[in-house]
Short mmCIF file of C-alpha atoms and ligand atoms in Angstrom, two decimals:
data_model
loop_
_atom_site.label_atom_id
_atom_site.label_comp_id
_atom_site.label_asym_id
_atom_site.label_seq_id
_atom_site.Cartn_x
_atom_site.Cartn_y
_atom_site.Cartn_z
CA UNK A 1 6.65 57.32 20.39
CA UNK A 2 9.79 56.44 22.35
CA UNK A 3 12.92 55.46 20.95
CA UNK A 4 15.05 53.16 22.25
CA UNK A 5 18.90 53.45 20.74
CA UNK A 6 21.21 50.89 21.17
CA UNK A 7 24.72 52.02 20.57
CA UNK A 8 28.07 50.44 21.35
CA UNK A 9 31.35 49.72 19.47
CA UNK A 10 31.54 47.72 16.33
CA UNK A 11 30.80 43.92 17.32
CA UNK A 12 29.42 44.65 20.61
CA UNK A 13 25.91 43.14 19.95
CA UNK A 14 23.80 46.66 19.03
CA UNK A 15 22.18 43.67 15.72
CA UNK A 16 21.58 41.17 17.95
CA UNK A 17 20.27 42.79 21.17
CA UNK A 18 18.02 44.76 19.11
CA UNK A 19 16.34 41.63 17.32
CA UNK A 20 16.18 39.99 20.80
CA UNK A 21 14.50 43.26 22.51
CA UNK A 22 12.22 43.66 19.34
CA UNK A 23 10.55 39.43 19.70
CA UNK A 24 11.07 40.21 23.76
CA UNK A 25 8.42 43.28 23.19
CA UNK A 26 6.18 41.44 20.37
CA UNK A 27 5.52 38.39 22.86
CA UNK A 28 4.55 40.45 25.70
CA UNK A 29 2.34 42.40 23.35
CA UNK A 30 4.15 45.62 23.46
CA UNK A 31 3.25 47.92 20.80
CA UNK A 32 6.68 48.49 19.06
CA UNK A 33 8.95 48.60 15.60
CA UNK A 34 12.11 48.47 15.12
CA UNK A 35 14.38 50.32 12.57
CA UNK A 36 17.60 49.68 11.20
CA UNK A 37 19.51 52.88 11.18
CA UNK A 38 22.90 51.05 9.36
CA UNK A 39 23.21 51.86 5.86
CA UNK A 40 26.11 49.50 5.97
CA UNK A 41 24.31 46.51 7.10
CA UNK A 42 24.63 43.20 5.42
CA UNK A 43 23.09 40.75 6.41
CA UNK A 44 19.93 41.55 9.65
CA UNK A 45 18.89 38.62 11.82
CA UNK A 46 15.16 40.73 12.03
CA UNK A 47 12.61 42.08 9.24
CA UNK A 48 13.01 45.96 10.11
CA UNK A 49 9.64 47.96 9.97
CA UNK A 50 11.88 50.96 8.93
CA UNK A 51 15.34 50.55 6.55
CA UNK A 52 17.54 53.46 6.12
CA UNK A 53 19.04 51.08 3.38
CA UNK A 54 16.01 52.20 1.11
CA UNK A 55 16.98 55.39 1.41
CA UNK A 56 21.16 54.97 0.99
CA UNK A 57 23.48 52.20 1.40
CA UNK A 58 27.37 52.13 2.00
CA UNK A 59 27.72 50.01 -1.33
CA UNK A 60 26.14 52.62 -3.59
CA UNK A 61 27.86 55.46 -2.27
CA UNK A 62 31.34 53.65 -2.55
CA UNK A 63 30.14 53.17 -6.25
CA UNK A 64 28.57 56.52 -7.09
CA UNK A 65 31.34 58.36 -5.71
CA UNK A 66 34.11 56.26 -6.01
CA UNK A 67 34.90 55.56 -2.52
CA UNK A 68 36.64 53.26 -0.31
CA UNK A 69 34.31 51.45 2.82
CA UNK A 70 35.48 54.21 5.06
CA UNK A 71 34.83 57.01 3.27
CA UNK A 72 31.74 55.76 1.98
CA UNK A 73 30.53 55.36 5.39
CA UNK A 74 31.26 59.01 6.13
CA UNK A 75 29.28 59.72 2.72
CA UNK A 76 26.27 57.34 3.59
CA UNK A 77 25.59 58.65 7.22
CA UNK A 78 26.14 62.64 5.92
CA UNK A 79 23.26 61.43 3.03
CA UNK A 80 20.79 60.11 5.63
CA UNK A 81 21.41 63.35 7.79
CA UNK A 82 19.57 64.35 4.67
CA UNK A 83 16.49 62.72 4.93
CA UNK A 84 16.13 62.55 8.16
CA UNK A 85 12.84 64.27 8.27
CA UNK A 86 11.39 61.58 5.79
CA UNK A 87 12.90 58.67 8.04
CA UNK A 88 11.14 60.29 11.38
CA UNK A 89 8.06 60.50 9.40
CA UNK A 90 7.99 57.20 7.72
CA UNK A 91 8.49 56.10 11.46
CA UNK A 92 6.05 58.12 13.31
CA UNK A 93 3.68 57.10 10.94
CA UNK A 94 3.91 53.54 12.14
CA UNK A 95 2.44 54.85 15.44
CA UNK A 96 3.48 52.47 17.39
CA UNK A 97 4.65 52.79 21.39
CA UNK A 98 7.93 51.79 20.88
CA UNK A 99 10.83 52.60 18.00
CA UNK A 100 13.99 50.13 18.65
CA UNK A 101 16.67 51.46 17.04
CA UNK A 102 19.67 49.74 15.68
CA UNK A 103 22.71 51.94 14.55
CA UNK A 104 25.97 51.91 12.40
CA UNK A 105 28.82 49.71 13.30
CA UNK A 106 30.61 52.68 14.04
CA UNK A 107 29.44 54.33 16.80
CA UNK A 108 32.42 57.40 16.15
CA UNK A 109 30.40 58.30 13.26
CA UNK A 110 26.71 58.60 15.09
CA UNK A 111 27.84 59.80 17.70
CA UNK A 112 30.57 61.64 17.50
CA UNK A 113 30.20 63.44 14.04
CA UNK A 114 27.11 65.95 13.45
CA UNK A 115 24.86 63.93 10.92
CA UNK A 116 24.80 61.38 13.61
CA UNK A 117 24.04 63.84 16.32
CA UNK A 118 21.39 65.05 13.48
CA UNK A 119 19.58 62.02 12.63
CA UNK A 120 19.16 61.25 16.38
CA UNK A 121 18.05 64.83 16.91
CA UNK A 122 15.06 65.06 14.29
CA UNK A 123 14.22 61.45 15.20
CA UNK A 124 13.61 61.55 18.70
CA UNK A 125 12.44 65.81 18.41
CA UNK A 126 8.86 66.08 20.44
CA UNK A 127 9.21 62.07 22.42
CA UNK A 128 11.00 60.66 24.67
CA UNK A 129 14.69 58.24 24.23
CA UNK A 130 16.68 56.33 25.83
CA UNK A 131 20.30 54.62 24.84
CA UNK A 132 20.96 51.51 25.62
CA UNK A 133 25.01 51.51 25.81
CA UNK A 134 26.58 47.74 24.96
CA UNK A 135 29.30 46.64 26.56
CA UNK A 136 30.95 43.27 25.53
CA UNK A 137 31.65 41.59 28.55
CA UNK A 138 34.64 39.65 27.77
CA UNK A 139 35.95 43.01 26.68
CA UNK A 140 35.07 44.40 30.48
CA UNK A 141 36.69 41.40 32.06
CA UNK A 142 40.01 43.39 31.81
CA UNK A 143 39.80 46.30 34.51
CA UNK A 144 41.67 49.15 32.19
CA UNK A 145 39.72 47.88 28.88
CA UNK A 146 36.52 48.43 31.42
CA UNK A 147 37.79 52.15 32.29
CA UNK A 148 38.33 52.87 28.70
CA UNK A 149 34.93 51.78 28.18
CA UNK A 150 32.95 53.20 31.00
CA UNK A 151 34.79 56.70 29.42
CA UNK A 152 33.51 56.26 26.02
CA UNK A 153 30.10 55.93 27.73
CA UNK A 154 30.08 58.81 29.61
CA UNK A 155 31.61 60.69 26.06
CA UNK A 156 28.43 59.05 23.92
CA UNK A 157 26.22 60.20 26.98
CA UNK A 158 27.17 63.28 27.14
CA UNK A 159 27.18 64.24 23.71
CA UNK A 160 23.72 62.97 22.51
CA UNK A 161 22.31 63.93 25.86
CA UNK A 162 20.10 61.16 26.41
CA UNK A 163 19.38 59.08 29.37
CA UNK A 164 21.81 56.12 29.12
CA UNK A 165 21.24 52.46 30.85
CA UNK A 166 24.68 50.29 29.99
CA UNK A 167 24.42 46.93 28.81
CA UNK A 168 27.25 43.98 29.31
CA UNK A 169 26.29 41.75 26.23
CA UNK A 170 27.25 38.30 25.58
CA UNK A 171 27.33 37.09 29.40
CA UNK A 172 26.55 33.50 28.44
CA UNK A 173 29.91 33.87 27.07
CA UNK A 174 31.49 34.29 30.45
CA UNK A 175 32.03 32.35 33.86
CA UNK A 176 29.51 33.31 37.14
CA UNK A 177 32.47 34.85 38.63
CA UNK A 178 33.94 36.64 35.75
CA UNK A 179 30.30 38.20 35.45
CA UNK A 180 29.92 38.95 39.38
CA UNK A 181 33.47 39.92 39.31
CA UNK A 182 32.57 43.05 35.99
CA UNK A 183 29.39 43.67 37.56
CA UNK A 184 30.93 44.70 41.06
CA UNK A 185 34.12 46.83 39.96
CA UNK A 186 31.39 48.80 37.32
CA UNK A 187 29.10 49.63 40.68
CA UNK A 188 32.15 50.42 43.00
CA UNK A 189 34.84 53.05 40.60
CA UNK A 190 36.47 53.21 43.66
CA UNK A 191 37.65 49.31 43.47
CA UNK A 192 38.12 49.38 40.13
CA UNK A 193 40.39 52.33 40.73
CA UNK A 194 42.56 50.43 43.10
CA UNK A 195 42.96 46.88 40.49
CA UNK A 196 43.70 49.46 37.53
CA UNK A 197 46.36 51.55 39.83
CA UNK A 198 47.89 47.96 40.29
CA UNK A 199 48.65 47.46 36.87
CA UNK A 200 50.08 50.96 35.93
CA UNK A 201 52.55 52.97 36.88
CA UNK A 202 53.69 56.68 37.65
CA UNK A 203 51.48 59.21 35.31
CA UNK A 204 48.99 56.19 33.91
CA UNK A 205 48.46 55.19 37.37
CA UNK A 206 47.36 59.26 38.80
CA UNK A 207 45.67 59.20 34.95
CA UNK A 208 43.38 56.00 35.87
CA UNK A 209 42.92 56.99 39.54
CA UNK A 210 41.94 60.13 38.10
CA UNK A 211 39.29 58.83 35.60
CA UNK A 212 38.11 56.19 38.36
CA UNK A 213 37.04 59.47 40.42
CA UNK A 214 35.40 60.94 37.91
CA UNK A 215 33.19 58.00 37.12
CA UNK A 216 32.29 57.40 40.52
CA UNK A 217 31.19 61.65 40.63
CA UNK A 218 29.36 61.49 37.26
CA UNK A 219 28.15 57.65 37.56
CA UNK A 220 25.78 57.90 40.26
CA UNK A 221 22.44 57.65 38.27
CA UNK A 222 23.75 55.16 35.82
CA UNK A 223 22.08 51.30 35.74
CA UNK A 224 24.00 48.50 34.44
CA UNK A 225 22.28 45.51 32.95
CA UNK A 226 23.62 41.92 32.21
CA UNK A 227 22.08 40.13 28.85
CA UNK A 228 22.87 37.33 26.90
CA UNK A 229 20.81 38.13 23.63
CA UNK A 230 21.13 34.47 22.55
CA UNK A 231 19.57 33.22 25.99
CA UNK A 232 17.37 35.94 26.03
CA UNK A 233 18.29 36.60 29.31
CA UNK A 234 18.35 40.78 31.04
CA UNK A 235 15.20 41.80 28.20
CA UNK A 236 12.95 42.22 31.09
CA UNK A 237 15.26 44.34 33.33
CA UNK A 238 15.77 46.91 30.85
CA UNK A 239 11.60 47.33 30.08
CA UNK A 240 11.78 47.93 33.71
CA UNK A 241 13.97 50.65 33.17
CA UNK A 242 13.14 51.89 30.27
CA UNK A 243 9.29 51.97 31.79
CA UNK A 244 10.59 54.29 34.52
CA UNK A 245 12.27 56.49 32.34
CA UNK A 246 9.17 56.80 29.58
CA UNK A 247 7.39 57.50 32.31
CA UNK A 248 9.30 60.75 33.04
CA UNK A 249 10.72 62.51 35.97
CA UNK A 250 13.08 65.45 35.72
CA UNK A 251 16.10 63.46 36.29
CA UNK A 252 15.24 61.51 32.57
CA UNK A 253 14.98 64.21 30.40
CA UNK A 254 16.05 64.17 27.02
CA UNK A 255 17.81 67.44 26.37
CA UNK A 256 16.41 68.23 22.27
N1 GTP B 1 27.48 34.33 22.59
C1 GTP B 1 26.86 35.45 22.20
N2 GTP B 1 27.21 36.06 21.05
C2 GTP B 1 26.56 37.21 20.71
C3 GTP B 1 25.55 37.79 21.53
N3 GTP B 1 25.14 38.93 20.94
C4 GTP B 1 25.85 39.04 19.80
N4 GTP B 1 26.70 38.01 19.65
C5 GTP B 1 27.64 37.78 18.54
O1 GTP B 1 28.54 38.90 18.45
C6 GTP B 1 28.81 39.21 17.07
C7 GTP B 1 28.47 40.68 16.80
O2 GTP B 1 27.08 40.85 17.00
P1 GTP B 1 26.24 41.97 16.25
O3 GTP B 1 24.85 41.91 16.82
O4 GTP B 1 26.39 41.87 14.79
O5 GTP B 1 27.00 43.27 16.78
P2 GTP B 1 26.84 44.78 16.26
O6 GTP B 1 27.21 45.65 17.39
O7 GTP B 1 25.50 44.96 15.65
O8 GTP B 1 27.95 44.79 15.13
P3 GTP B 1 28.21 45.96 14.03
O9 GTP B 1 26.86 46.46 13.59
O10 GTP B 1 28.95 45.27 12.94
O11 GTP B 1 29.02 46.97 14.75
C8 GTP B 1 27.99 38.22 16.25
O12 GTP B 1 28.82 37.17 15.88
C9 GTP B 1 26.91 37.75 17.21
O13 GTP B 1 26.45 36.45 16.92
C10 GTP B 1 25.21 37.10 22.76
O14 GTP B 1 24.34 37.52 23.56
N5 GTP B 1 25.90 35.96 23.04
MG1 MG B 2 24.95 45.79 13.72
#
């Protein structure tokens, strides 16, 4: 099986993308499930083949243990670290081609924290993965909130150790030109470098120049995709992707 993560800040479209991904895959007769890894989720626009909620949710823990939401969250991803062995085999046993995975609203706590780092271990142990890393594109439109982004991708990357393909979401939500405009300073660090510097000065200026270099060192291998889940539109362009990196190559390995 190969997993397919989709991770990204809280509100960046992880839900949404997923669901659109998972009918994408269905229609073109793509063997896949998808799981929903958020013990906190409310409400899910898709019917997941896999819950973690039947295993723990946020709003037990907060009860049980007399928590608040954050803490409970802490609580509820440590408790799934737990079983994660059961969740891997209640997915595996699906035996399908394809696992779409949908994680927590807070991507600090799978990725950053070691249940996250866990879970994702044991699930993706023996196959291949990929993550998918969502970018809201009105967020990008502003060159420095696009830096701090493009950082936290590179941080995500290199701590799960993955293969990463990044994602601008919501793009119906933006202009031609605003989209062009995101899409060309994310392929050229060296541009988006020079509008940053022009904003900042002294030591946040060297600090962004800085930063700018290092993407354009480390970004080299990196492919950015443009979707609007609610148009459907960029689906196709990641199974490309994702195709080529299933299909191996040393440059795509998965490091677990
Ligand atoms: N216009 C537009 N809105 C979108 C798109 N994708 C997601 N949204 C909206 O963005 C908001 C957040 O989307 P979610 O899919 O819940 O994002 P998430 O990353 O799963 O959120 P958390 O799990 O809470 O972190 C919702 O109001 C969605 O309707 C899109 O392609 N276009
Ligand atoms: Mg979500």
């Amino acid at each position: 099986m190969f997993y397919i993560f989709l991770l990204g800040p809280a509100g960046s479209g992880k839900t949404t993308l997923a669901a659109a991904i998972y009918d994408w895959f269905l229609s073109h007769d793509i063997d896949t499930i998808i799981v929903n890894l958020d013990p906190g989720a409310d409400w899910l626009p898709y019917k997941p083949d896999v819950d973690v909620r039947e295993y723990v949710t946020v709003e037990d823990v907060m009860e049980r243990y007399n928590l608040g939401p954050n803490g409970a969250i802490i609580a509820a991803t440590d408790l799934l670290a737990v079983d994660a062995e059961k969740i891997k085999d209640e997915i595996e046993s699906l035996k399908a081609d394809f696992a779409i995975i949908d994680t927590p609203g807070q991507l600090e706590l799978f990725a950053f924290r070691s249940a996250g780092e866990h879970i994702a271990k044991t699930l993706i142990s023996g196959g291949g993965a990929v993550s998918l890393f969502l970018i809201d594109v009105v967020f990008a439109s502003k060159p420095s909130s696009l830096v701090s982004m493009l950082l936290l991708s590179y941080s995500v990357r290199f701590r799960l150790l993955m293969p990463q393909i990044l994602v601008l979401t919501k793009c119906d939500m933006v202009d031609k030109n605003t989209l062009e405009y995101v899409l060309h300073l994310m392929e050229n660090p060296q541009e988006l470098a020079n509008v940053v510097s022009s904003e900042l000065k002294g030591l946040y200026r060297q600090m962004s120049e800085r930063i700018c270099q290092l993407l354009e060192e480390i970004g080299y291998d990196v492919e950015v995709v443009p979707t609007s889940a609610v148009k459907g539109q960029g689906i196709e362009m990641i199974y490309s992707i994702i195709q080529r990196i299933s299909a191996g190559g040393e440059d795509y390995i998965t490091y677990y």
